[in-house]
């Protein structure tokens, strides 16, 4: 698969993103219950402009959601990856890496000094991807979540942009 086109989401992507969210949901990376078919993907605080999407041959195969970790004015220099999903058929083919790189570039474009994220401890593939793109573990909350019958660590990672 050639590298996907990365672009900002548009309002008319909502149905495809909702489908992608439902298809990729897993306790490997999600702490919330699976999204319902009628649940909106875009929300007032998290609209199309908060999402970069990966498109391959006219089909959305992934997205990354960016936002601020808090609403505090003193924290506006930090952006956070608040969600990343890649369709099964695009996994291991560069879509996730392209989305992470696009998120880093977008954070820099917006003037952020840091880009952070949280990832579940048992999601070794995602942790390896983030580490290979320069993110470092900055903290671990042991057994923070109880998912699918097991306690799971919450791993905080960050990347300095300046």
Tab-separated table of N, CA and C in Angstrom, residues 31-151:
chain	number	residue	atom	x	y	z
A	31	UNK	N	-10.698	2.605	26.624
A	31	UNK	CA	-11.180	2.480	28.004
A	31	UNK	C	-12.680	2.753	28.092
A	32	UNK	N	-13.243	3.297	27.032
A	32	UNK	CA	-14.679	3.550	26.968
A	32	UNK	C	-15.370	2.363	26.287
A	33	UNK	N	-16.669	2.188	26.513
A	33	UNK	CA	-17.389	1.136	25.795
A	33	UNK	C	-17.393	1.427	24.290
A	34	UNK	N	-17.677	0.426	23.467
A	34	UNK	CA	-17.689	0.666	22.013
A	34	UNK	C	-18.734	1.723	21.642
A	35	UNK	N	-18.405	2.537	20.632
A	35	UNK	CA	-19.368	3.559	20.210
A	35	UNK	C	-20.584	2.921	19.541
A	36	UNK	N	-21.724	3.521	19.752
A	36	UNK	CA	-22.951	3.040	19.122
A	36	UNK	C	-23.053	3.535	17.694
A	37	UNK	N	-23.873	2.872	16.875
A	37	UNK	CA	-23.983	3.253	15.466
A	37	UNK	C	-24.557	4.649	15.244
A	38	UNK	N	-25.338	5.150	16.192
A	38	UNK	CA	-25.925	6.477	16.048
A	38	UNK	C	-25.203	7.545	16.866
A	39	UNK	N	-24.139	7.149	17.536
A	39	UNK	CA	-23.375	8.091	18.351
A	39	UNK	C	-22.561	9.007	17.430
A	40	UNK	N	-22.618	10.322	17.620
A	40	UNK	CA	-21.859	11.207	16.733
A	40	UNK	C	-20.359	11.040	16.942
A	41	UNK	N	-19.623	11.125	15.870
A	41	UNK	CA	-18.161	11.069	15.956
A	41	UNK	C	-17.623	12.438	16.350
A	42	UNK	N	-18.091	13.471	15.658
A	42	UNK	CA	-17.666	14.831	15.977
A	42	UNK	C	-18.511	15.365	17.128
A	43	UNK	N	-17.859	16.126	18.000
A	43	UNK	CA	-18.535	16.738	19.134
A	43	UNK	C	-18.150	18.210	19.170
A	44	UNK	N	-18.898	19.033	19.920
A	44	UNK	CA	-18.593	20.476	19.922
A	44	UNK	C	-17.126	20.803	20.228
A	45	UNK	N	-16.532	20.126	21.178
A	45	UNK	CA	-15.142	20.421	21.545
A	45	UNK	C	-14.147	19.638	20.700
A	46	UNK	N	-14.643	18.845	19.766
A	46	UNK	CA	-13.762	17.942	19.022
A	46	UNK	C	-14.329	17.732	17.616
A	47	UNK	N	-14.300	18.785	16.822
A	47	UNK	CA	-14.888	18.735	15.495
A	47	UNK	C	-13.918	18.277	14.431
A	48	UNK	N	-14.274	18.453	13.180
A	48	UNK	CA	-13.419	18.003	12.075
A	48	UNK	C	-12.004	18.566	12.129
A	49	UNK	N	-11.853	19.830	12.528
A	49	UNK	CA	-10.518	20.437	12.541
A	49	UNK	C	-9.598	19.861	13.608
A	50	UNK	N	-10.114	19.050	14.504
A	50	UNK	CA	-9.291	18.373	15.515
A	50	UNK	C	-8.778	17.022	15.019
A	51	UNK	N	-9.117	16.663	13.786
A	51	UNK	CA	-8.777	15.343	13.259
A	51	UNK	C	-8.002	15.435	11.953
A	52	UNK	N	-6.969	14.623	11.858
A	52	UNK	CA	-6.299	14.384	10.588
A	52	UNK	C	-6.698	12.980	10.173
A	53	UNK	N	-6.977	12.790	8.895
A	53	UNK	CA	-7.392	11.473	8.415
A	53	UNK	C	-6.406	10.959	7.386
A	54	UNK	N	-6.318	9.627	7.325
A	54	UNK	CA	-5.518	8.942	6.304
A	54	UNK	C	-6.492	8.380	5.287
A	55	UNK	N	-6.247	8.702	4.026
A	55	UNK	CA	-7.120	8.269	2.944
A	55	UNK	C	-6.304	7.459	1.941
A	56	UNK	N	-6.828	6.312	1.552
A	56	UNK	CA	-6.171	5.464	0.549
A	56	UNK	C	-7.207	5.074	-0.495
A	57	UNK	N	-6.938	5.433	-1.723
A	57	UNK	CA	-7.836	5.138	-2.838
A	57	UNK	C	-9.275	5.575	-2.539
A	58	UNK	N	-9.403	6.777	-1.982
A	58	UNK	CA	-10.718	7.343	-1.713
A	58	UNK	C	-11.405	6.818	-0.469
A	59	UNK	N	-10.765	5.925	0.282
A	59	UNK	CA	-11.362	5.345	1.491
A	59	UNK	C	-10.586	5.814	2.711
A	60	UNK	N	-11.302	6.241	3.771
A	60	UNK	CA	-10.639	6.615	5.020
A	60	UNK	C	-10.152	5.354	5.719
A	61	UNK	N	-8.853	5.309	5.997
A	61	UNK	CA	-8.275	4.125	6.641
A	61	UNK	C	-7.690	4.441	8.007
A	62	UNK	N	-7.826	5.686	8.457
A	62	UNK	CA	-7.320	6.009	9.784
A	62	UNK	C	-7.545	7.464	10.138
A	63	UNK	N	-7.369	7.749	11.412
A	63	UNK	CA	-7.452	9.130	11.888
A	63	UNK	C	-6.602	9.287	13.134
A	64	UNK	N	-6.227	10.520	13.390
A	64	UNK	CA	-5.605	10.906	14.647
A	64	UNK	C	-6.348	12.149	15.129
A	65	UNK	N	-6.644	12.173	16.417
A	65	UNK	CA	-7.372	13.291	17.037
A	65	UNK	C	-6.388	14.075	17.903
A	66	UNK	N	-6.344	15.384	17.698
A	66	UNK	CA	-5.491	16.267	18.489
A	66	UNK	C	-6.342	17.191	19.342
A	67	UNK	N	-5.859	17.485	20.515
A	67	UNK	CA	-6.541	18.420	21.398
A	67	UNK	C	-5.605	18.860	22.493
A	68	UNK	N	-6.100	19.725	23.332
A	68	UNK	CA	-5.319	20.164	24.490
A	68	UNK	C	-5.594	19.209	25.650
A	69	UNK	N	-4.567	18.905	26.439
A	69	UNK	CA	-4.778	17.985	27.561
A	69	UNK	C	-5.667	18.560	28.662
A	70	UNK	N	-5.696	19.894	28.777
A	70	UNK	CA	-6.550	20.549	29.761
A	70	UNK	C	-7.142	21.803	29.123
A	71	UNK	N	-8.053	22.442	29.828
A	71	UNK	CA	-8.622	23.702	29.359
A	71	UNK	C	-7.906	24.910	29.968
A	72	UNK	N	-6.845	24.677	30.703
A	72	UNK	CA	-6.114	25.750	31.378
A	72	UNK	C	-5.315	26.584	30.383
A	73	UNK	N	-5.397	27.894	30.506
A	73	UNK	CA	-4.663	28.791	29.612
A	73	UNK	C	-3.152	28.567	29.720
A	74	UNK	N	-2.681	28.248	30.911
A	74	UNK	CA	-1.245	28.049	31.120
A	74	UNK	C	-0.735	26.746	30.497
A	75	UNK	N	-1.634	25.967	29.889
A	75	UNK	CA	-1.274	24.665	29.312
A	75	UNK	C	-1.480	24.647	27.791
A	76	UNK	N	-1.743	25.809	27.198
A	76	UNK	CA	-2.076	25.837	25.766
A	76	UNK	C	-0.885	25.551	24.856
A	77	UNK	N	0.321	25.545	25.404
A	77	UNK	CA	1.513	25.243	24.602
A	77	UNK	C	1.691	23.743	24.392
A	78	UNK	N	0.811	22.937	24.973
A	78	UNK	CA	0.894	21.474	24.856
A	78	UNK	C	-0.319	20.974	24.067
A	79	UNK	N	-0.063	20.110	23.104
A	79	UNK	CA	-1.135	19.392	22.413
A	79	UNK	C	-1.012	17.926	22.771
A	80	UNK	N	-2.106	17.217	22.613
A	80	UNK	CA	-2.141	15.811	22.975
A	80	UNK	C	-2.808	15.007	21.863
A	81	UNK	N	-2.243	13.846	21.574
A	81	UNK	CA	-2.918	12.886	20.709
A	81	UNK	C	-3.993	12.253	21.573
A	82	UNK	N	-5.238	12.480	21.209
A	82	UNK	CA	-6.367	12.041	22.022
A	82	UNK	C	-7.109	10.872	21.386
A	83	UNK	N	-6.547	10.311	20.349
A	83	UNK	CA	-7.123	9.147	19.697
A	83	UNK	C	-6.394	8.870	18.401
A	84	UNK	N	-6.209	7.599	18.110
A	84	UNK	CA	-5.582	7.161	16.863
A	84	UNK	C	-6.216	5.833	16.501
A	85	UNK	N	-6.669	5.713	15.272
A	85	UNK	CA	-7.266	4.460	14.810
A	85	UNK	C	-6.836	4.209	13.372
A	86	UNK	N	-6.565	2.947	13.072
A	86	UNK	CA	-6.184	2.538	11.719
A	86	UNK	C	-6.979	1.290	11.370
A	87	UNK	N	-7.590	1.307	10.190
A	87	UNK	CA	-8.369	0.159	9.723
A	87	UNK	C	-7.483	-1.075	9.621
A	88	UNK	N	-8.078	-2.224	9.869
A	88	UNK	CA	-7.343	-3.494	9.849
A	88	UNK	C	-6.520	-3.660	8.574
A	89	UNK	N	-7.114	-3.347	7.420
A	89	UNK	CA	-6.408	-3.569	6.153
A	89	UNK	C	-5.227	-2.635	5.937
A	90	UNK	N	-5.130	-1.573	6.735
A	90	UNK	CA	-4.035	-0.612	6.589
A	90	UNK	C	-2.972	-0.767	7.671
A	91	UNK	N	-3.180	-1.646	8.625
A	91	UNK	CA	-2.214	-1.816	9.722
A	91	UNK	C	-0.930	-2.460	9.212
A	92	UNK	N	0.182	-1.952	9.750
A	92	UNK	CA	1.482	-2.479	9.366
A	92	UNK	C	1.942	-2.012	7.995
A	93	UNK	N	1.223	-1.054	7.414
A	93	UNK	CA	1.558	-0.586	6.064
A	93	UNK	C	1.894	0.900	6.025
A	94	UNK	N	2.111	1.496	7.186
A	94	UNK	CA	2.565	2.878	7.236
A	94	UNK	C	1.518	3.931	7.522
A	95	UNK	N	0.241	3.555	7.590
A	95	UNK	CA	-0.804	4.557	7.834
A	95	UNK	C	-0.682	5.143	9.234
A	96	UNK	N	-0.472	4.307	10.237
A	96	UNK	CA	-0.331	4.800	11.604
A	96	UNK	C	0.868	5.719	11.748
A	97	UNK	N	1.994	5.313	11.169
A	97	UNK	CA	3.204	6.138	11.233
A	97	UNK	C	2.974	7.481	10.520
A	98	UNK	N	2.312	7.442	9.372
A	98	UNK	CA	2.030	8.685	8.642
A	98	UNK	C	1.147	9.607	9.475
A	99	UNK	N	0.175	9.040	10.183
A	99	UNK	CA	-0.698	9.855	11.032
A	99	UNK	C	0.060	10.448	12.210
A	100	UNK	N	0.944	9.668	12.835
A	100	UNK	CA	1.733	10.195	13.956
A	100	UNK	C	2.637	11.322	13.465
A	101	UNK	N	3.287	11.116	12.334
A	101	UNK	CA	4.165	12.162	11.791
A	101	UNK	C	3.367	13.413	11.430
A	102	UNK	N	2.178	13.228	10.882
A	102	UNK	CA	1.326	14.370	10.545
A	102	UNK	C	0.885	15.099	11.809
A	103	UNK	N	0.612	14.357	12.879
A	103	UNK	CA	0.226	14.981	14.154
A	103	UNK	C	1.381	15.813	14.701
A	104	UNK	N	2.594	15.292	14.611
A	104	UNK	CA	3.772	16.042	15.067
A	104	UNK	C	3.920	17.321	14.241
A	105	UNK	N	3.808	17.199	12.931
A	105	UNK	CA	3.934	18.371	12.061
A	105	UNK	C	2.838	19.392	12.355
A	106	UNK	N	1.611	18.917	12.563
A	106	UNK	CA	0.495	19.823	12.855
A	106	UNK	C	0.693	20.507	14.207
A	107	UNK	N	1.182	19.774	15.194
A	107	UNK	CA	1.444	20.377	16.506
A	107	UNK	C	2.494	21.474	16.374
A	108	UNK	N	3.528	21.205	15.604
A	108	UNK	CA	4.553	22.236	15.375
A	108	UNK	C	3.949	23.435	14.646
A	109	UNK	N	3.135	23.173	13.630
A	109	UNK	CA	2.509	24.244	12.865
A	109	UNK	C	1.662	25.137	13.770
A	110	UNK	N	1.022	24.526	14.760
A	110	UNK	CA	0.173	25.283	15.697
A	110	UNK	C	0.979	25.952	16.803
A	111	UNK	N	2.288	25.768	16.803
A	111	UNK	CA	3.141	26.429	17.781
A	111	UNK	C	3.278	25.707	19.106
A	112	UNK	N	2.909	24.443	19.168
A	112	UNK	CA	3.026	23.681	20.422
A	112	UNK	C	4.497	23.426	20.740
A	113	UNK	N	4.802	23.411	22.007
A	113	UNK	CA	6.161	23.085	22.463
A	113	UNK	C	6.316	21.597	22.762
A	114	UNK	N	5.161	20.950	23.081
A	114	UNK	CA	5.181	19.518	23.410
A	114	UNK	C	3.960	18.843	22.809
A	115	UNK	N	4.122	17.567	22.514
A	115	UNK	CA	3.008	16.724	22.092
A	115	UNK	C	3.026	15.511	23.012
A	116	UNK	N	1.898	15.246	23.652
A	116	UNK	CA	1.822	14.143	24.607
A	116	UNK	C	0.746	13.158	24.166
A	117	UNK	N	0.699	12.029	24.859
A	117	UNK	CA	-0.334	11.027	24.620
A	117	UNK	C	-0.377	10.076	25.797
A	118	UNK	N	-1.474	9.352	25.860
A	118	UNK	CA	-1.615	8.269	26.837
A	118	UNK	C	-1.906	7.006	26.047
A	119	UNK	N	-1.273	5.918	26.445
A	119	UNK	CA	-1.442	4.641	25.754
A	119	UNK	C	-1.508	3.547	26.814
A	120	UNK	N	-2.336	2.553	26.569
A	120	UNK	CA	-2.443	1.459	27.527
A	120	UNK	C	-1.178	0.610	27.498
A	121	UNK	N	-0.758	0.174	28.671
A	121	UNK	CA	0.487	-0.564	28.804
A	121	UNK	C	0.563	-1.820	27.958
A	122	UNK	N	-0.565	-2.492	27.767
A	122	UNK	CA	-0.531	-3.745	27.005
A	122	UNK	C	-0.594	-3.540	25.491
A	123	UNK	N	-0.682	-2.287	25.041
A	123	UNK	CA	-0.721	-1.996	23.611
A	123	UNK	C	0.713	-1.811	23.111
A	124	UNK	N	1.430	-2.923	23.017
A	124	UNK	CA	2.857	-2.876	22.695
A	124	UNK	C	3.131	-2.352	21.285
A	125	UNK	N	2.250	-2.637	20.329
A	125	UNK	CA	2.473	-2.147	18.964
A	125	UNK	C	2.418	-0.622	18.926
A	126	UNK	N	1.433	-0.034	19.580
A	126	UNK	CA	1.316	1.427	19.601
A	126	UNK	C	2.489	2.043	20.357
A	127	UNK	N	2.857	1.452	21.477
A	127	UNK	CA	3.979	1.986	22.250
A	127	UNK	C	5.257	1.964	21.432
A	128	UNK	N	5.472	0.883	20.677
A	128	UNK	CA	6.667	0.781	19.836
A	128	UNK	C	6.645	1.831	18.726
A	129	UNK	N	5.482	2.038	18.122
A	129	UNK	CA	5.364	3.063	17.079
A	129	UNK	C	5.705	4.433	17.643
A	130	UNK	N	5.101	4.800	18.759
A	130	UNK	CA	5.350	6.113	19.345
A	130	UNK	C	6.828	6.272	19.720
A	131	UNK	N	7.412	5.250	20.313
A	131	UNK	CA	8.827	5.321	20.694
A	131	UNK	C	9.711	5.487	19.456
A	132	UNK	N	9.380	4.794	18.375
A	132	UNK	CA	10.187	4.906	17.157
A	132	UNK	C	10.088	6.289	16.523
A	133	UNK	N	9.057	7.048	16.889
A	133	UNK	CA	8.902	8.415	16.381
A	133	UNK	C	9.387	9.461	17.385
A	134	UNK	N	10.097	9.012	18.432
A	134	UNK	CA	10.739	9.935	19.360
A	134	UNK	C	10.017	10.188	20.666
A	135	UNK	N	8.829	9.635	20.850
A	135	UNK	CA	8.114	9.809	22.116
A	135	UNK	C	8.806	8.983	23.196
A	136	UNK	N	8.874	9.540	24.389
A	136	UNK	CA	9.475	8.832	25.517
A	136	UNK	C	8.445	8.686	26.636
A	137	UNK	N	8.584	7.615	27.396
A	137	UNK	CA	7.708	7.396	28.541
A	137	UNK	C	8.064	8.421	29.610
A	138	UNK	N	7.064	9.167	30.041
A	138	UNK	CA	7.268	10.173	31.071
A	138	UNK	C	6.593	9.800	32.384
A	139	UNK	N	5.802	8.761	32.361
A	139	UNK	CA	5.159	8.306	33.577
A	139	UNK	C	4.262	7.115	33.316
A	140	UNK	N	4.031	6.348	34.385
A	140	UNK	CA	3.159	5.174	34.304
A	140	UNK	C	2.253	5.182	35.521
A	141	UNK	N	0.960	5.006	35.275
A	141	UNK	CA	0.013	4.814	36.366
A	141	UNK	C	-0.311	3.319	36.387
A	142	UNK	N	0.296	2.588	37.312
A	142	UNK	CA	0.110	1.141	37.338
A	142	UNK	C	-1.339	0.741	37.610
A	143	UNK	N	-1.801	-0.246	36.875
A	143	UNK	CA	-3.127	-0.846	37.066
A	143	UNK	C	-4.232	0.215	37.136
A	144	UNK	N	-4.138	1.232	36.302
A	144	UNK	CA	-5.085	2.345	36.312
A	144	UNK	C	-6.471	1.939	35.825
A	145	UNK	N	-6.522	0.955	34.933
A	145	UNK	CA	-7.803	0.523	34.366
A	145	UNK	C	-7.986	-0.980	34.545
A	146	UNK	N	-9.235	-1.398	34.651
A	146	UNK	CA	-9.588	-2.822	34.668
A	146	UNK	C	-10.364	-3.077	33.390
A	147	UNK	N	-9.725	-3.730	32.435
A	147	UNK	CA	-10.287	-3.928	31.105
A	147	UNK	C	-10.257	-5.401	30.722
A	148	UNK	N	-11.361	-5.896	30.257
A	148	UNK	CA	-11.420	-7.252	29.727
A	148	UNK	C	-10.835	-8.268	30.720
A	149	UNK	N	-11.123	-8.051	32.011
A	149	UNK	CA	-10.705	-9.001	33.034
A	149	UNK	C	-9.295	-8.842	33.556
A	150	UNK	N	-8.598	-7.762	33.178
A	150	UNK	CA	-7.233	-7.586	33.690
A	150	UNK	C	-6.954	-6.122	34.020
A	151	UNK	N	-6.052	-5.911	34.950
A	151	UNK	CA	-5.615	-4.566	35.284
A	151	UNK	C	-4.562	-4.133	34.269
